[in-house]
mmCIF file of C-alpha atoms in Angstrom:
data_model
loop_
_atom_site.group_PDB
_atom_site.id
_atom_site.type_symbol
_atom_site.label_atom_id
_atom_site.label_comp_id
_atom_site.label_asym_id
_atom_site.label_seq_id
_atom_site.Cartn_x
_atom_site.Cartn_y
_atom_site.Cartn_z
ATOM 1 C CA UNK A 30 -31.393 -6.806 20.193
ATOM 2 C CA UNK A 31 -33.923 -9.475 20.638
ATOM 3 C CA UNK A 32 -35.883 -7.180 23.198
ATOM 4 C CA UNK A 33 -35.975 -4.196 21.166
ATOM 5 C CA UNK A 34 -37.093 -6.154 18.316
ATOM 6 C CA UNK A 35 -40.081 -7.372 20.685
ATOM 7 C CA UNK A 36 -41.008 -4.269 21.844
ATOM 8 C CA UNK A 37 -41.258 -2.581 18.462
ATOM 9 C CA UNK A 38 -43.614 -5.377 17.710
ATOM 10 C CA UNK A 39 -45.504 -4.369 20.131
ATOM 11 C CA UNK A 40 -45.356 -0.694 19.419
ATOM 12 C CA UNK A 41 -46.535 -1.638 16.090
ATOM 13 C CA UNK A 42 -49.679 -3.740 17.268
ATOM 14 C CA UNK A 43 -50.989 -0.526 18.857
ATOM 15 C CA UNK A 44 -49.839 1.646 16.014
ATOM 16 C CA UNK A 45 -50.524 1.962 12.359
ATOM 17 C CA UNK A 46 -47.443 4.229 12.367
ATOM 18 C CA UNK A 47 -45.405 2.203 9.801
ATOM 19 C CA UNK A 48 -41.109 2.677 9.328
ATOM 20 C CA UNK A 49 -40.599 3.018 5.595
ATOM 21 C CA UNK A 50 -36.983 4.034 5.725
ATOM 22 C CA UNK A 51 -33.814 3.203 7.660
ATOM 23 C CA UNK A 52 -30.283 4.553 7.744
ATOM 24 C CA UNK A 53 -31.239 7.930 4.898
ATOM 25 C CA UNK A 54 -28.302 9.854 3.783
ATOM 26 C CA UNK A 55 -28.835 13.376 2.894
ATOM 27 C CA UNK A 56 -26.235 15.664 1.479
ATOM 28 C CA UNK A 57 -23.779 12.906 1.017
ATOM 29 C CA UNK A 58 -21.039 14.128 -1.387
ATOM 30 C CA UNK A 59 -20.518 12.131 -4.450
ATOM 31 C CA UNK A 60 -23.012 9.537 -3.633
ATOM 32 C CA UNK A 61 -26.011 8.963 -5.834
ATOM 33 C CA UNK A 62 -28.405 7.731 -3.168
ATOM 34 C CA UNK A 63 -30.012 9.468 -0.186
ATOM 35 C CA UNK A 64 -31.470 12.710 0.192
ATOM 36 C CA UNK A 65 -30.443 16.253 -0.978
ATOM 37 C CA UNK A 66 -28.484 18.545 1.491
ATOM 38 C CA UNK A 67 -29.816 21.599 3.100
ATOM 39 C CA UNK A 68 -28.389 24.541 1.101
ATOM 40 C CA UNK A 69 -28.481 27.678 3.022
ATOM 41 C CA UNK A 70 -27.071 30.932 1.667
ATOM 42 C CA UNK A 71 -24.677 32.631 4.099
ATOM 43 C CA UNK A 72 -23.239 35.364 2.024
ATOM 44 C CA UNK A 73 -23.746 36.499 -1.585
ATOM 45 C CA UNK A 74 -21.013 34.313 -1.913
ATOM 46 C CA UNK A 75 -20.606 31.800 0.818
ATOM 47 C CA UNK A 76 -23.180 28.823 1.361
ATOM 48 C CA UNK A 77 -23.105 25.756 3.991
ATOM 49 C CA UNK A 78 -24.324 22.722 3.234
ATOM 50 C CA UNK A 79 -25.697 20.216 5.830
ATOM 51 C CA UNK A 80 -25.342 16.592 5.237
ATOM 52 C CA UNK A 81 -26.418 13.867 7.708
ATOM 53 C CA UNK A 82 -28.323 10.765 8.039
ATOM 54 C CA UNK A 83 -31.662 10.116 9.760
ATOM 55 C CA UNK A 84 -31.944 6.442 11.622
ATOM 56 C CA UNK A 85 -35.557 6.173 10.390
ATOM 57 C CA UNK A 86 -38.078 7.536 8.298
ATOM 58 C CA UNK A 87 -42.292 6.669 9.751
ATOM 59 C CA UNK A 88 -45.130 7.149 7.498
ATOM 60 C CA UNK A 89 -49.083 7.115 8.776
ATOM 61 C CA UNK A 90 -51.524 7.030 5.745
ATOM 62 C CA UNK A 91 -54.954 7.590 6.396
ATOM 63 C CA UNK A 92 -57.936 6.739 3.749
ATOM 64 C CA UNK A 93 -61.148 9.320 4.117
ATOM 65 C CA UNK A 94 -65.055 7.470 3.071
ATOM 66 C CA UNK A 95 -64.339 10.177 0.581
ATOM 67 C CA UNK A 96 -61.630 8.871 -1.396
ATOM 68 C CA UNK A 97 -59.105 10.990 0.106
ATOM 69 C CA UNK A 98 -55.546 10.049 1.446
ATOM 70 C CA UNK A 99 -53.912 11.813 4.056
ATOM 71 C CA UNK A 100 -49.652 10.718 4.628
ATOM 72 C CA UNK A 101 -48.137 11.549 7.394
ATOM 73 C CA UNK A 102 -44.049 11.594 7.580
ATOM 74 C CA UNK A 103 -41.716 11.671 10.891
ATOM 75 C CA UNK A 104 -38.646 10.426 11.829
ATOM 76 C CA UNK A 105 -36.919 8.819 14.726
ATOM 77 C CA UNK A 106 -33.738 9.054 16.304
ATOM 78 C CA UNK A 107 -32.023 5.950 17.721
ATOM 79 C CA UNK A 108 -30.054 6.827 21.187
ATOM 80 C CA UNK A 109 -27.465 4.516 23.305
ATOM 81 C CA UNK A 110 -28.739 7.033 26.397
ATOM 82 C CA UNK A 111 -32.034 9.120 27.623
ATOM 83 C CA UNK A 112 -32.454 11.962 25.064
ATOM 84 C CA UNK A 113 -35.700 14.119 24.830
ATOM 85 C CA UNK A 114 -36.463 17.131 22.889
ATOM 86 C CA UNK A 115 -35.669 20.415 25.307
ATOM 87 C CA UNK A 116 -37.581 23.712 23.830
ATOM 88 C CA UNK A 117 -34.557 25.817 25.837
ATOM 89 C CA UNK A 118 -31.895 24.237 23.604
ATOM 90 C CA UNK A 119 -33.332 24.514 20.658
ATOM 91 C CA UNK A 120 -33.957 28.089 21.128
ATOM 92 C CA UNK A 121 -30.033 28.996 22.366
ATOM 93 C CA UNK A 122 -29.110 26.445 19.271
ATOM 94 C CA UNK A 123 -27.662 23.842 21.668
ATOM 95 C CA UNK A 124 -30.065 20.890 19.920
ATOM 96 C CA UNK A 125 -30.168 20.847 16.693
ATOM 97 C CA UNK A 126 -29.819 17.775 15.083
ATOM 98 C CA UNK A 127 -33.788 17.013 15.453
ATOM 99 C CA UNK A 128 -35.026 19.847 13.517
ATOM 100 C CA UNK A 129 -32.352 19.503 11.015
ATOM 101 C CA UNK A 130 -33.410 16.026 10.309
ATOM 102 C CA UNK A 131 -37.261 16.907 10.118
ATOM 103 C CA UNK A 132 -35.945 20.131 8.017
ATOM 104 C CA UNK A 133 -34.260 17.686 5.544
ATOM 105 C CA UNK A 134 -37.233 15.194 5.574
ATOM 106 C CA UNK A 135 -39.557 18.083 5.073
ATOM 107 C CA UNK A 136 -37.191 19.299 1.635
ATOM 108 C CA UNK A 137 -37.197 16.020 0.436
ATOM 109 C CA UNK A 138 -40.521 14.630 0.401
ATOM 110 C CA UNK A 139 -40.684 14.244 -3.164
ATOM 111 C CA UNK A 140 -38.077 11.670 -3.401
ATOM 112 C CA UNK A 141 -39.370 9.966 -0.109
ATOM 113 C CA UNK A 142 -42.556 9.468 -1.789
ATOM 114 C CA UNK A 143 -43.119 11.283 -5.612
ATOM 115 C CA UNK A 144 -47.240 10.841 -5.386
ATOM 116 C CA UNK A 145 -47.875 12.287 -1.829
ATOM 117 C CA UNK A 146 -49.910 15.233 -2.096
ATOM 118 C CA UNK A 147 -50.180 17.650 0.483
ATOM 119 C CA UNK A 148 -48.151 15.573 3.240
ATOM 120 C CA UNK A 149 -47.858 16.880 6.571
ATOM 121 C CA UNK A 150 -44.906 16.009 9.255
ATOM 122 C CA UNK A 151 -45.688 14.178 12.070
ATOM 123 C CA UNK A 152 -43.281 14.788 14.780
ATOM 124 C CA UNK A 153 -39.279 14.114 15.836
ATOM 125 C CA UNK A 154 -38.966 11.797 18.134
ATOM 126 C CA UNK A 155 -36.019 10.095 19.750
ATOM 127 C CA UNK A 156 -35.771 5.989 21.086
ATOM 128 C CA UNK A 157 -33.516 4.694 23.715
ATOM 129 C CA UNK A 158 -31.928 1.437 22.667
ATOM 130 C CA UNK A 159 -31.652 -0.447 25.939
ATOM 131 C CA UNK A 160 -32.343 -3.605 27.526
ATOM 132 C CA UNK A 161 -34.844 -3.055 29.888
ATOM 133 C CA UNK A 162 -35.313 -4.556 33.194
ATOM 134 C CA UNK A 163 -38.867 -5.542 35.120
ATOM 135 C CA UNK A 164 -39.386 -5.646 38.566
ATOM 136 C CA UNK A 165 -41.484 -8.172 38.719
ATOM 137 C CA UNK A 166 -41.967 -7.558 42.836
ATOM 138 C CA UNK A 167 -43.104 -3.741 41.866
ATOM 139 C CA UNK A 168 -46.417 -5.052 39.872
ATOM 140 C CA UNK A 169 -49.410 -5.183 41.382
ATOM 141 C CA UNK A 170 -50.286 -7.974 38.671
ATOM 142 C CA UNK A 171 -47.380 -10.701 37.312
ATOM 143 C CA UNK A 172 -48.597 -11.686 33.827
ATOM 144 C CA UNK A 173 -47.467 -11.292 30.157
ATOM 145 C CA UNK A 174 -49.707 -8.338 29.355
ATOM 146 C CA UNK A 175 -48.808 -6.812 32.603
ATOM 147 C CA UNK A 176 -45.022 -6.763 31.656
ATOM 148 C CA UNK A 177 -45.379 -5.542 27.852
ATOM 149 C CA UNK A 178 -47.003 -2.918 29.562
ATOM 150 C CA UNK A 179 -43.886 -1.967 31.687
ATOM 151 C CA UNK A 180 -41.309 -2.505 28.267
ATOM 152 C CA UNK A 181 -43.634 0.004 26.305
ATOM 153 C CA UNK A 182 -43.473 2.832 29.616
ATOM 154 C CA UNK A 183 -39.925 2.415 29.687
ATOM 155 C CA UNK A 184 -38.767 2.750 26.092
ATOM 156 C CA UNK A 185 -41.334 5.194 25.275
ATOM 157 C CA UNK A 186 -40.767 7.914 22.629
ATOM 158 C CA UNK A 187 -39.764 10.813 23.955
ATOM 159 C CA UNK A 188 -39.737 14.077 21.355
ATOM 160 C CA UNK A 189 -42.649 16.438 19.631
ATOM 161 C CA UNK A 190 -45.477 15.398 17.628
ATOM 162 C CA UNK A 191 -47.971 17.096 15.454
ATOM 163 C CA UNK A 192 -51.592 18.621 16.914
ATOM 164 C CA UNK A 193 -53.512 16.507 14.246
ATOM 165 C CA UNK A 194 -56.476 14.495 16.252
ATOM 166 C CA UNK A 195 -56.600 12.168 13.461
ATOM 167 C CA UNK A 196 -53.188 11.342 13.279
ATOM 168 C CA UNK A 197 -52.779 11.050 17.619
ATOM 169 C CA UNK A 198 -55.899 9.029 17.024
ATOM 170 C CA UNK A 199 -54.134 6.580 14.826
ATOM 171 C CA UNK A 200 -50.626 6.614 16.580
ATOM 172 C CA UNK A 201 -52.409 4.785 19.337
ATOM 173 C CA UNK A 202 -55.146 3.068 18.500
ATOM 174 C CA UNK A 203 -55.189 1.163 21.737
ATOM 175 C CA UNK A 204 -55.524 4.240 23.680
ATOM 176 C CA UNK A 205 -58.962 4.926 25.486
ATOM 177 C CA UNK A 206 -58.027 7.455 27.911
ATOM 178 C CA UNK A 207 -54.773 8.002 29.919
ATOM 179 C CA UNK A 208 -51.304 8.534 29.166
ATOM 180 C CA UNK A 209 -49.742 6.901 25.756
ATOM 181 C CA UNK A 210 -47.424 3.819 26.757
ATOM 182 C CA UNK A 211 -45.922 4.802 23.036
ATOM 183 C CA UNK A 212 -45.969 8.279 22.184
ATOM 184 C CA UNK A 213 -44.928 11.606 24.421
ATOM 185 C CA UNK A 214 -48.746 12.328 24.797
ATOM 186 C CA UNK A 215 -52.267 11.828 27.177
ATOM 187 C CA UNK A 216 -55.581 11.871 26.020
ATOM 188 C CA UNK A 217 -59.205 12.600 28.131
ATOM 189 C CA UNK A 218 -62.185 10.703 28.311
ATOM 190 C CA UNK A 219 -63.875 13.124 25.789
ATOM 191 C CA UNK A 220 -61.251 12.666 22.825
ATOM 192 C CA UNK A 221 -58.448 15.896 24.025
ATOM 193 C CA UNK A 222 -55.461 15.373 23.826
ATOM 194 C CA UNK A 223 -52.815 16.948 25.851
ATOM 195 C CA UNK A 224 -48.311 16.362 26.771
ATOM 196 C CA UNK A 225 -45.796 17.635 29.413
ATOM 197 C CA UNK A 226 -44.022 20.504 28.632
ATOM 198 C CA UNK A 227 -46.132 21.461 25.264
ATOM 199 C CA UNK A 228 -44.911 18.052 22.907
ATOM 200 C CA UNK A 229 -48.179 18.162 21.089
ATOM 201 C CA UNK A 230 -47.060 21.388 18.769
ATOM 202 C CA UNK A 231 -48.972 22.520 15.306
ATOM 203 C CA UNK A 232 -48.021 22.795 11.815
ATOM 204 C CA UNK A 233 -47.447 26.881 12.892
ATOM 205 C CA UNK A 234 -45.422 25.925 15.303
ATOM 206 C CA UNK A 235 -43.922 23.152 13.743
ATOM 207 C CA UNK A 236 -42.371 25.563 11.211
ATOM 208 C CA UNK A 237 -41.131 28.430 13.425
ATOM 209 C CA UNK A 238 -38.900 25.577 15.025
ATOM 210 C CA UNK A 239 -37.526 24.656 11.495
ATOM 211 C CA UNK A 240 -36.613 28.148 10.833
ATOM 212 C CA UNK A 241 -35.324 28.883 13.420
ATOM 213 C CA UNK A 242 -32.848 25.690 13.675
ATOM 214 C CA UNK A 243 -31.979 27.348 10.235
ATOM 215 C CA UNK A 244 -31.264 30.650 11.377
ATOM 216 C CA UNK A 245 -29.152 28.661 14.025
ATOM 217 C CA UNK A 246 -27.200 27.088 11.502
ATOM 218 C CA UNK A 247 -26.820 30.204 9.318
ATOM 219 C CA UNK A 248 -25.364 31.868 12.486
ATOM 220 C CA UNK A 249 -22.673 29.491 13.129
ATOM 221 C CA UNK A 250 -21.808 29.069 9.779
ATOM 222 C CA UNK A 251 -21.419 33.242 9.695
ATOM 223 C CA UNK A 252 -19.045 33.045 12.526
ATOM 224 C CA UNK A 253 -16.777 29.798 11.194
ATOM 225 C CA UNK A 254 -16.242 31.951 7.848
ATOM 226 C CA UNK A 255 -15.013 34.857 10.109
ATOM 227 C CA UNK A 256 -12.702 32.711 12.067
ATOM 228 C CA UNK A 257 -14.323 32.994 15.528
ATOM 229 C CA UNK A 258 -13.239 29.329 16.467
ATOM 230 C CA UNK A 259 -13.206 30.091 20.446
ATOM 231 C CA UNK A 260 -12.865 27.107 22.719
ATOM 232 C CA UNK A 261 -16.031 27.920 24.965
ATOM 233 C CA UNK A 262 -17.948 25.409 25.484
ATOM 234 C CA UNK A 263 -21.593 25.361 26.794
ATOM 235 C CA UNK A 264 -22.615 25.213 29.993
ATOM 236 C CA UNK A 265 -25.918 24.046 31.518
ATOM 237 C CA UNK A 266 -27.475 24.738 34.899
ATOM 238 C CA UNK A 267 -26.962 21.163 36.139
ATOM 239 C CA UNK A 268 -23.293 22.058 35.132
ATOM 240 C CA UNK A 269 -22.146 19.276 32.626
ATOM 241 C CA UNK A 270 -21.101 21.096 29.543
ATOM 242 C CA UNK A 271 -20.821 20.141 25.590
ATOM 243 C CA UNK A 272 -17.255 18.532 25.894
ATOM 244 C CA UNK A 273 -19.412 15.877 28.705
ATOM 245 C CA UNK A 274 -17.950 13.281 26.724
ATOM 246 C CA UNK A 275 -15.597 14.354 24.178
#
């Protein structure tokens, strides 16, 4: 505990990414705090509602010379293992906790924060809870700045985050050029920014993901109702399947 709680000290010297919210119910039945469900309609008259609850809520809010506020809203995902956010699962509707939680966050805005105006989300990102280990013997240099650097690389975020220069600009301010030792993103010596395997996304694309994490969960819900309850487990190439761990 004491290590995590240094290194997100020293996420938060480089960031002016801010945690507002820990621990946020949604859809929790009978209880008068947290967040409203996702209500989706499956039939004229059969709906599903989601419930859940996100392990934290990040706001970013920017101040133009002209008067103007920007907020920015994410949320991250607290893991006991490696976890990072695979475009292939999504799509087959093998990973969709992520995009339910930024779906949820997205309908609820309002009762995050009642006077943002025009917010935009920031991203999904997931954090492995670990104690990490140095090799001191491995660095080229042995001194404190040298091994913060080493606890930021390995308990990096891993996930998607908005195209929105301004807002990569202010997720790490610290960063000149190079890879983020933060966030799932690089940036060039003339200001682009760039990730592996497409985690910078944009609003467009941002919303095509929610949707279709809702047509996902509209599906499933379809075939419970009809009482297709088959045992069948998926499968990935590497061979471990859903029931891993059951």
């Amino acid at each position: 505990i004491k290590q995590m709680l240094k290194i997100f000290i020293l996420q938060s010297a480089s960031s002016k990414m801010r945690p507002i919210k820990t621990e946020v119910l949604f859809g929790q039945v009978g209880s008068e705090i947290g967040l409203k469900s996702l209500d989706f309609e499956v039939t004229p008259s059969q709906k599903v509602r989601v419930r859940g609850k996100i392990d934290r809520i990040d706001e970013l809010k920017l101040n133009s010379e002209s008067g103007k506020t920007q907020q920015y809203f994410g949320i991250v995902d607290y893991k006991s293992s490696v976890h990072d956010f695979n475009f292939r699962d999504v799509y087959y509707g093998l990973a969709m906790q992520m995009l339910t939680y930024i779906d949820a966050l997205k309908q609820n805005i309002s009762l995050i924060d009642e006077h943002a105006v025009s917010p935009l989300l920031s991203g999904a990102l997931y954090m492995h809870l670990q104690n990490p280990t140095i090799n001191v013997n491995k660095l080229s240099e042995v001194n404190p700045q040298a091994i913060q650097k080493e606890l930021l690389k390995k308990t990096k975020y891993k996930g998607i985050v908005l195209s929105d220069p301004e807002l990569l600009d202010n997720l790490d301010v610290q960063l000149d050029s190079g890879s983020s030792l933060i966030y799932p993103f690089k940036k060039t010596k003339s200001g682009k920014y760039s990730s592996y395997d497409n985690r910078i996304v944009t609003q467009e694309d941002l919303a095509r993901l929610i949707k279709h994490a809702e047509k996902k969960i509209v599906e499933a819900a379809q075939k419970i109702f009809a009482g297709e309850l088959k045992l069948n487990p998926a499968r990935w190439p590497d061979t471990h399947t859903a029931l891993q761990y059951s």
